[in-house]
mmCIF file of C-alpha atoms in Angstrom:
data_model
loop_
_atom_site.group_PDB
_atom_site.id
_atom_site.type_symbol
_atom_site.label_atom_id
_atom_site.label_comp_id
_atom_site.label_asym_id
_atom_site.label_seq_id
_atom_site.Cartn_x
_atom_site.Cartn_y
_atom_site.Cartn_z
ATOM 1 C CA UNK A 900 5.823 151.007 -3.308
ATOM 2 C CA UNK A 901 5.427 152.176 -6.886
ATOM 3 C CA UNK A 902 4.222 149.165 -8.734
ATOM 4 C CA UNK A 903 0.991 148.932 -10.731
ATOM 5 C CA UNK A 904 1.243 145.378 -11.957
ATOM 6 C CA UNK A 905 -1.458 144.302 -14.354
ATOM 7 C CA UNK A 906 -1.438 140.602 -15.088
ATOM 8 C CA UNK A 907 -3.588 139.096 -17.803
ATOM 9 C CA UNK A 908 -4.672 135.756 -16.414
ATOM 10 C CA UNK A 909 -6.731 132.945 -17.852
ATOM 11 C CA UNK A 910 -7.449 134.742 -21.092
ATOM 12 C CA UNK A 911 -8.676 137.996 -19.518
ATOM 13 C CA UNK A 912 -7.225 140.747 -21.700
ATOM 14 C CA UNK A 913 -6.592 143.511 -19.230
ATOM 15 C CA UNK A 914 -3.658 145.620 -20.390
ATOM 16 C CA UNK A 915 -2.343 148.796 -18.825
ATOM 17 C CA UNK A 916 0.871 150.458 -17.709
ATOM 18 C CA UNK A 917 2.857 148.674 -15.077
ATOM 19 C CA UNK A 918 5.856 150.008 -13.267
ATOM 20 C CA UNK A 919 7.135 147.713 -10.547
ATOM 21 C CA UNK A 920 7.068 144.379 -8.878
ATOM 22 C CA UNK A 921 4.155 143.875 -6.503
ATOM 23 C CA UNK A 922 5.422 143.482 -3.023
ATOM 24 C CA UNK A 923 4.574 140.620 -0.680
ATOM 25 C CA UNK A 924 6.289 139.756 2.599
ATOM 26 C CA UNK A 925 5.933 137.732 5.750
ATOM 27 C CA UNK A 926 6.614 138.601 9.337
ATOM 28 C CA UNK A 927 9.619 137.324 11.172
ATOM 29 C CA UNK A 928 7.441 137.784 14.280
ATOM 30 C CA UNK A 929 3.637 137.866 14.316
ATOM 31 C CA UNK A 930 2.079 141.172 15.164
ATOM 32 C CA UNK A 931 0.558 141.427 18.640
ATOM 33 C CA UNK A 932 -3.205 140.998 18.362
ATOM 34 C CA UNK A 933 -5.127 144.001 19.558
ATOM 35 C CA UNK A 934 -8.397 145.747 19.040
ATOM 36 C CA UNK A 935 -8.651 147.872 15.902
ATOM 37 C CA UNK A 936 -8.072 151.579 16.052
ATOM 38 C CA UNK A 937 -11.299 153.481 15.691
ATOM 39 C CA UNK A 938 -9.712 156.066 13.447
ATOM 40 C CA UNK A 939 -6.413 154.804 12.086
ATOM 41 C CA UNK A 940 -4.302 157.404 10.291
ATOM 42 C CA UNK A 941 -4.874 157.272 6.559
ATOM 43 C CA UNK A 942 -2.515 159.891 5.208
ATOM 44 C CA UNK A 943 0.509 158.831 3.225
ATOM 45 C CA UNK A 944 1.132 155.377 1.888
ATOM 46 C CA UNK A 945 4.808 155.103 1.197
ATOM 47 C CA UNK A 946 4.997 156.909 -2.104
ATOM 48 C CA UNK A 947 2.325 154.769 -3.778
ATOM 49 C CA UNK A 948 -1.082 156.302 -4.356
ATOM 50 C CA UNK A 949 -3.887 154.296 -2.837
ATOM 51 C CA UNK A 950 -1.725 152.591 -0.232
ATOM 52 C CA UNK A 951 -2.177 153.110 3.488
ATOM 53 C CA UNK A 952 -2.453 151.551 6.944
ATOM 54 C CA UNK A 953 -5.745 149.720 6.501
ATOM 55 C CA UNK A 954 -8.875 149.925 8.623
ATOM 56 C CA UNK A 955 -7.848 147.333 11.230
ATOM 57 C CA UNK A 956 -4.504 148.725 12.380
ATOM 58 C CA UNK A 957 -3.654 147.435 15.889
ATOM 59 C CA UNK A 958 -3.814 150.051 18.625
ATOM 60 C CA UNK A 959 -0.455 148.966 20.044
ATOM 61 C CA UNK A 960 1.823 149.329 17.024
ATOM 62 C CA UNK A 961 4.561 150.674 19.288
ATOM 63 C CA UNK A 962 4.461 147.387 21.184
ATOM 64 C CA UNK A 963 5.016 145.121 18.197
ATOM 65 C CA UNK A 964 8.385 143.440 18.835
ATOM 66 C CA UNK A 965 11.288 143.788 16.447
ATOM 67 C CA UNK A 966 12.247 140.789 14.355
ATOM 68 C CA UNK A 967 14.581 138.431 16.208
ATOM 69 C CA UNK A 968 17.584 137.456 14.059
ATOM 70 C CA UNK A 969 18.070 133.731 13.642
ATOM 71 C CA UNK A 970 19.970 131.456 11.292
ATOM 72 C CA UNK A 971 17.926 130.643 8.185
ATOM 73 C CA UNK A 972 18.874 129.049 4.872
ATOM 74 C CA UNK A 973 18.953 131.568 2.061
ATOM 75 C CA UNK A 974 16.283 131.180 -0.594
ATOM 76 C CA UNK A 975 17.469 129.010 -3.455
ATOM 77 C CA UNK A 976 16.252 131.229 -6.291
ATOM 78 C CA UNK A 977 15.566 134.716 -4.939
ATOM 79 C CA UNK A 978 19.268 135.395 -4.352
ATOM 80 C CA UNK A 979 20.277 135.048 -7.982
ATOM 81 C CA UNK A 980 21.057 138.044 -10.200
ATOM 82 C CA UNK A 981 17.885 139.521 -11.666
ATOM 83 C CA UNK A 982 16.608 142.503 -13.645
ATOM 84 C CA UNK A 983 13.835 144.930 -12.777
ATOM 85 C CA UNK A 984 12.778 148.026 -14.693
ATOM 86 C CA UNK A 985 15.769 147.786 -17.002
ATOM 87 C CA UNK A 986 18.384 147.523 -14.242
ATOM 88 C CA UNK A 987 20.354 144.439 -13.196
ATOM 89 C CA UNK A 988 20.795 143.599 -9.502
ATOM 90 C CA UNK A 989 23.265 141.141 -7.985
ATOM 91 C CA UNK A 990 22.207 140.114 -4.461
ATOM 92 C CA UNK A 991 24.810 139.750 -1.725
ATOM 93 C CA UNK A 992 25.635 136.184 -0.771
ATOM 94 C CA UNK A 993 26.440 136.731 2.910
ATOM 95 C CA UNK A 994 25.143 138.822 5.798
ATOM 96 C CA UNK A 995 26.817 141.257 8.142
ATOM 97 C CA UNK A 996 28.909 143.267 5.663
ATOM 98 C CA UNK A 997 26.411 145.848 4.406
ATOM 99 C CA UNK A 998 25.826 149.401 5.654
ATOM 100 C CA UNK A 999 24.259 152.199 3.619
ATOM 101 C CA UNK A 1000 22.454 155.492 4.105
ATOM 102 C CA UNK A 1001 19.627 156.609 1.879
ATOM 103 C CA UNK A 1002 15.875 156.982 1.541
ATOM 104 C CA UNK A 1003 13.432 154.448 2.973
ATOM 105 C CA UNK A 1004 9.792 154.156 1.943
ATOM 106 C CA UNK A 1005 7.058 151.803 3.158
ATOM 107 C CA UNK A 1006 4.213 149.700 1.818
ATOM 108 C CA UNK A 1007 0.910 148.776 3.401
ATOM 109 C CA UNK A 1008 -2.608 147.586 2.627
ATOM 110 C CA UNK A 1009 -2.160 147.513 -1.153
ATOM 111 C CA UNK A 1010 0.162 144.518 -0.756
ATOM 112 C CA UNK A 1011 -1.059 143.083 2.551
ATOM 113 C CA UNK A 1012 -1.577 139.337 2.133
ATOM 114 C CA UNK A 1013 0.362 139.050 -1.122
ATOM 115 C CA UNK A 1014 3.397 136.826 -1.521
ATOM 116 C CA UNK A 1015 6.976 138.046 -1.318
ATOM 117 C CA UNK A 1016 9.941 137.130 -3.494
ATOM 118 C CA UNK A 1017 10.620 134.125 -1.253
ATOM 119 C CA UNK A 1018 6.992 133.024 -1.067
ATOM 120 C CA UNK A 1019 6.117 134.437 2.365
ATOM 121 C CA UNK A 1020 2.847 136.246 2.961
ATOM 122 C CA UNK A 1021 3.213 139.963 3.533
ATOM 123 C CA UNK A 1022 1.920 141.175 6.904
ATOM 124 C CA UNK A 1023 1.992 144.965 6.998
ATOM 125 C CA UNK A 1024 1.845 144.808 10.813
ATOM 126 C CA UNK A 1025 4.932 142.610 11.073
ATOM 127 C CA UNK A 1026 8.543 143.779 11.207
ATOM 128 C CA UNK A 1027 9.752 143.050 7.685
ATOM 129 C CA UNK A 1028 11.377 144.808 4.753
ATOM 130 C CA UNK A 1029 12.169 144.612 1.053
ATOM 131 C CA UNK A 1030 15.672 145.295 -0.239
ATOM 132 C CA UNK A 1031 17.143 145.047 -3.760
ATOM 133 C CA UNK A 1032 20.351 143.183 -2.855
ATOM 134 C CA UNK A 1033 20.477 142.019 0.775
ATOM 135 C CA UNK A 1034 20.265 138.228 1.061
ATOM 136 C CA UNK A 1035 16.744 136.886 1.566
ATOM 137 C CA UNK A 1036 15.874 136.005 4.158
ATOM 138 C CA UNK A 1037 18.209 138.018 6.369
ATOM 139 C CA UNK A 1038 17.997 140.663 9.076
ATOM 140 C CA UNK A 1039 18.859 144.349 9.162
ATOM 141 C CA UNK A 1040 18.940 147.211 11.635
ATOM 142 C CA UNK A 1041 17.316 150.380 10.279
ATOM 143 C CA UNK A 1042 17.832 153.765 11.954
ATOM 144 C CA UNK A 1043 15.861 156.932 11.220
ATOM 145 C CA UNK A 1044 18.585 159.572 10.960
ATOM 146 C CA UNK A 1045 16.154 162.377 11.816
ATOM 147 C CA UNK A 1046 15.092 161.071 15.227
ATOM 148 C CA UNK A 1047 17.519 158.273 16.099
ATOM 149 C CA UNK A 1048 14.816 155.595 16.334
ATOM 150 C CA UNK A 1049 15.964 152.086 15.396
ATOM 151 C CA UNK A 1050 14.194 148.849 14.461
ATOM 152 C CA UNK A 1051 15.293 145.352 13.476
ATOM 153 C CA UNK A 1052 13.488 143.843 10.489
ATOM 154 C CA UNK A 1053 13.506 140.580 8.575
ATOM 155 C CA UNK A 1054 14.325 141.151 4.896
ATOM 156 C CA UNK A 1055 12.229 138.767 2.813
ATOM 157 C CA UNK A 1056 11.350 140.620 -0.383
ATOM 158 C CA UNK A 1057 12.894 142.498 -3.310
ATOM 159 C CA UNK A 1058 12.542 146.206 -4.012
ATOM 160 C CA UNK A 1059 12.213 149.153 -4.080
ATOM 161 C CA UNK A 1060 13.297 149.916 -7.641
ATOM 162 C CA UNK A 1061 12.365 153.577 -8.153
ATOM 163 C CA UNK A 1062 13.219 157.045 -6.876
ATOM 164 C CA UNK A 1063 16.577 156.000 -5.405
ATOM 165 C CA UNK A 1064 14.963 154.290 -2.416
ATOM 166 C CA UNK A 1065 17.298 151.834 -0.709
ATOM 167 C CA UNK A 1066 14.733 149.909 1.371
ATOM 168 C CA UNK A 1067 10.981 149.446 1.744
ATOM 169 C CA UNK A 1068 9.717 148.799 5.269
ATOM 170 C CA UNK A 1069 6.457 147.293 6.410
ATOM 171 C CA UNK A 1070 3.851 149.720 7.708
ATOM 172 C CA UNK A 1071 4.572 148.671 11.303
ATOM 173 C CA UNK A 1072 8.327 149.185 10.951
ATOM 174 C CA UNK A 1073 7.859 152.611 9.355
ATOM 175 C CA UNK A 1074 5.410 153.538 12.111
ATOM 176 C CA UNK A 1075 7.924 152.632 14.812
ATOM 177 C CA UNK A 1076 10.565 154.710 13.035
ATOM 178 C CA UNK A 1077 8.184 157.668 12.957
ATOM 179 C CA UNK A 1078 7.868 158.360 9.235
ATOM 180 C CA UNK A 1079 4.531 156.817 8.237
ATOM 181 C CA UNK A 1080 2.845 160.155 7.607
ATOM 182 C CA UNK A 1081 5.840 161.513 5.684
ATOM 183 C CA UNK A 1082 5.951 158.508 3.366
ATOM 184 C CA UNK A 1083 9.752 158.340 3.393
ATOM 185 C CA UNK A 1084 12.763 159.093 5.584
ATOM 186 C CA UNK A 1085 16.532 159.194 5.471
ATOM 187 C CA UNK A 1086 17.825 156.083 7.184
ATOM 188 C CA UNK A 1087 20.884 153.972 7.795
ATOM 189 C CA UNK A 1088 20.533 150.281 6.950
ATOM 190 C CA UNK A 1089 22.987 147.799 8.447
ATOM 191 C CA UNK A 1090 22.821 144.063 7.854
ATOM 192 C CA UNK A 1091 22.995 141.784 10.880
ATOM 193 C CA UNK A 1092 25.278 138.762 10.760
ATOM 194 C CA UNK A 1093 23.744 135.568 12.130
ATOM 195 C CA UNK A 1094 25.945 132.539 12.677
ATOM 196 C CA UNK A 1095 24.805 129.544 10.704
ATOM 197 C CA UNK A 1096 23.188 131.182 7.676
ATOM 198 C CA UNK A 1097 23.347 128.627 4.893
ATOM 199 C CA UNK A 1098 24.913 129.565 1.565
ATOM 200 C CA UNK A 1099 22.717 130.046 -1.443
ATOM 201 C CA UNK A 1100 22.069 126.804 -3.280
ATOM 202 C CA UNK A 1101 23.987 126.198 -6.506
ATOM 203 C CA UNK A 1102 26.395 129.054 -5.674
ATOM 204 C CA UNK A 1103 24.342 131.328 -7.899
ATOM 205 C CA UNK A 1104 26.375 130.634 -11.012
ATOM 206 C CA UNK A 1105 23.565 130.924 -13.518
ATOM 207 C CA UNK A 1106 23.885 133.858 -15.930
ATOM 208 C CA UNK A 1107 21.832 136.984 -15.535
ATOM 209 C CA UNK A 1108 18.845 136.713 -17.849
ATOM 210 C CA UNK A 1109 17.724 140.166 -18.816
ATOM 211 C CA UNK A 1110 14.804 141.182 -20.960
ATOM 212 C CA UNK A 1111 16.093 143.989 -23.112
ATOM 213 C CA UNK A 1112 14.307 147.298 -22.755
ATOM 214 C CA UNK A 1113 12.585 148.084 -26.030
ATOM 215 C CA UNK A 1114 12.852 151.531 -27.542
ATOM 216 C CA UNK A 1115 10.064 152.712 -29.793
ATOM 217 C CA UNK A 1116 12.046 151.960 -32.912
ATOM 218 C CA UNK A 1117 13.345 148.567 -31.783
ATOM 219 C CA UNK A 1118 12.059 145.638 -33.809
ATOM 220 C CA UNK A 1119 11.716 142.357 -31.928
ATOM 221 C CA UNK A 1120 10.770 139.033 -33.504
ATOM 222 C CA UNK A 1121 7.266 137.760 -32.933
ATOM 223 C CA UNK A 1122 8.784 134.784 -31.131
ATOM 224 C CA UNK A 1123 12.239 133.222 -30.855
ATOM 225 C CA UNK A 1124 12.862 130.462 -33.406
ATOM 226 C CA UNK A 1125 13.120 127.762 -30.714
ATOM 227 C CA UNK A 1126 9.644 128.612 -29.384
ATOM 228 C CA UNK A 1127 7.745 128.079 -32.616
ATOM 229 C CA UNK A 1128 5.505 125.008 -32.564
ATOM 230 C CA UNK A 1129 5.869 124.427 -28.823
ATOM 231 C CA UNK A 1130 3.390 124.490 -25.944
ATOM 232 C CA UNK A 1131 3.755 126.960 -23.072
ATOM 233 C CA UNK A 1132 1.692 128.230 -20.158
ATOM 234 C CA UNK A 1133 0.948 131.945 -20.189
ATOM 235 C CA UNK A 1134 1.540 133.531 -16.781
ATOM 236 C CA UNK A 1135 0.823 137.147 -17.669
ATOM 237 C CA UNK A 1136 0.780 139.794 -20.378
ATOM 238 C CA UNK A 1137 1.730 143.445 -20.265
ATOM 239 C CA UNK A 1138 1.513 146.446 -22.521
ATOM 240 C CA UNK A 1139 4.675 148.021 -21.094
ATOM 241 C CA UNK A 1140 8.112 146.414 -21.097
ATOM 242 C CA UNK A 1141 8.887 147.563 -17.554
ATOM 243 C CA UNK A 1142 5.996 145.667 -16.038
ATOM 244 C CA UNK A 1143 6.880 142.586 -18.054
ATOM 245 C CA UNK A 1144 10.500 142.639 -16.867
ATOM 246 C CA UNK A 1145 9.408 143.010 -13.259
ATOM 247 C CA UNK A 1146 6.947 140.128 -13.487
ATOM 248 C CA UNK A 1147 9.530 138.009 -15.310
ATOM 249 C CA UNK A 1148 11.936 138.437 -12.388
ATOM 250 C CA UNK A 1149 9.177 137.586 -9.938
ATOM 251 C CA UNK A 1150 8.169 134.404 -11.743
ATOM 252 C CA UNK A 1151 11.773 133.250 -12.118
ATOM 253 C CA UNK A 1152 12.160 133.592 -8.355
ATOM 254 C CA UNK A 1153 8.912 131.767 -7.590
ATOM 255 C CA UNK A 1154 8.975 129.059 -10.266
ATOM 256 C CA UNK A 1155 12.673 128.399 -10.718
ATOM 257 C CA UNK A 1156 12.244 124.936 -9.223
ATOM 258 C CA UNK A 1157 9.896 123.761 -11.991
ATOM 259 C CA UNK A 1158 12.755 123.004 -14.358
ATOM 260 C CA UNK A 1159 10.998 124.958 -17.120
ATOM 261 C CA UNK A 1160 12.094 128.083 -18.950
ATOM 262 C CA UNK A 1161 10.321 131.329 -18.105
ATOM 263 C CA UNK A 1162 10.490 133.595 -21.131
ATOM 264 C CA UNK A 1163 9.343 136.984 -22.330
ATOM 265 C CA UNK A 1164 7.776 137.121 -25.799
ATOM 266 C CA UNK A 1165 6.837 140.368 -27.511
ATOM 267 C CA UNK A 1166 4.328 140.520 -30.354
ATOM 268 C CA UNK A 1167 1.756 143.079 -31.453
ATOM 269 C CA UNK A 1168 3.028 145.467 -28.768
ATOM 270 C CA UNK A 1169 2.171 142.971 -26.016
ATOM 271 C CA UNK A 1170 4.798 141.443 -23.701
ATOM 272 C CA UNK A 1171 3.873 137.916 -22.633
ATOM 273 C CA UNK A 1172 5.490 135.943 -19.818
ATOM 274 C CA UNK A 1173 5.326 132.194 -20.479
ATOM 275 C CA UNK A 1174 6.491 128.973 -18.822
ATOM 276 C CA UNK A 1175 7.562 125.869 -20.728
ATOM 277 C CA UNK A 1176 7.912 124.192 -23.069
ATOM 278 C CA UNK A 1177 5.637 121.211 -22.432
ATOM 279 C CA UNK A 1178 5.436 118.030 -24.478
ATOM 280 C CA UNK A 1179 1.788 118.614 -25.352
ATOM 281 C CA UNK A 1180 -1.313 120.549 -24.347
ATOM 282 C CA UNK A 1181 -2.470 117.869 -21.912
ATOM 283 C CA UNK A 1182 0.790 118.017 -19.970
ATOM 284 C CA UNK A 1183 0.549 121.805 -19.920
ATOM 285 C CA UNK A 1184 -3.024 121.674 -18.584
ATOM 286 C CA UNK A 1185 -1.975 119.334 -15.775
ATOM 287 C CA UNK A 1186 0.847 121.710 -14.879
ATOM 288 C CA UNK A 1187 -1.564 124.662 -14.910
ATOM 289 C CA UNK A 1188 -3.839 122.886 -12.433
ATOM 290 C CA UNK A 1189 -0.883 122.175 -10.160
ATOM 291 C CA UNK A 1190 0.415 125.741 -10.317
ATOM 292 C CA UNK A 1191 -2.985 127.319 -9.693
ATOM 293 C CA UNK A 1192 -2.836 126.733 -5.950
ATOM 294 C CA UNK A 1193 0.757 127.881 -5.740
ATOM 295 C CA UNK A 1194 0.338 131.087 -7.724
ATOM 296 C CA UNK A 1195 -3.174 132.063 -6.745
ATOM 297 C CA UNK A 1196 -4.256 132.050 -10.388
ATOM 298 C CA UNK A 1197 -4.440 129.464 -13.157
ATOM 299 C CA UNK A 1198 -2.159 129.939 -16.182
ATOM 300 C CA UNK A 1199 -3.612 129.080 -19.572
ATOM 301 C CA UNK A 1200 -2.163 126.987 -22.381
ATOM 302 C CA UNK A 1201 -0.498 128.814 -25.267
ATOM 303 C CA UNK A 1202 0.272 126.832 -28.429
ATOM 304 C CA UNK A 1203 2.862 128.475 -30.687
#
């Protein structure tokens, strides 16, 4: 999956081009334990350079069971409208009414162990997928149109957002469909209706919040007037607007339950994603300590 997300955390100024949301998913079914393959295939990697199957790929990938559809409540925040790479997406609010043909890609070791849009942990050897608009979590049947192979996956992440891909599959799912070495395939994706899926909380009535793409000549204020003099936590900083928008969408999905605003500020050609405001620096520091375990990194206090 084409995403080179560079997050500046805890005051470390590491800025470079970013292009997509980092992908993180969990398995609907655990992969069958097995001994590692002595020489796992290493060619391909979806369409993302540096990705691949990993060194400990199970020898029985064909035996990994498909995801088993079951009723699950939809994620409260990850089914709201969002923006990524300058485009707005409106997720579906029910299952069983979607069918589309297009290009599928896959993602592997580069994102193995990272968190998905709904907070699961991505297992590249599980039967999962990322989709821009299918409800999360939900289930889908994916068919490789070239060979007729079909798998059932649990959709628990957002993406892909580039190259007209319609779905990103886990390494295991792509392997079972027979397109791992090709990197992509033409597929048919059909959502699976499961009785008892709960509606999305709050009916998803909040407005779409979109960070405007900035052209070279666009002038943006250093900070919005209502931010001046307030205390925020900095979650990340990006040189490119695309990476900032992607990370903004990710953080709004993950931290929407904090009751704080998650904003994008642009100054000195740097796009900063911040959470707040807080009453004072001490309150912000306490929040940073709490969020550290949840996010996997510790935000730092930013006084405007």
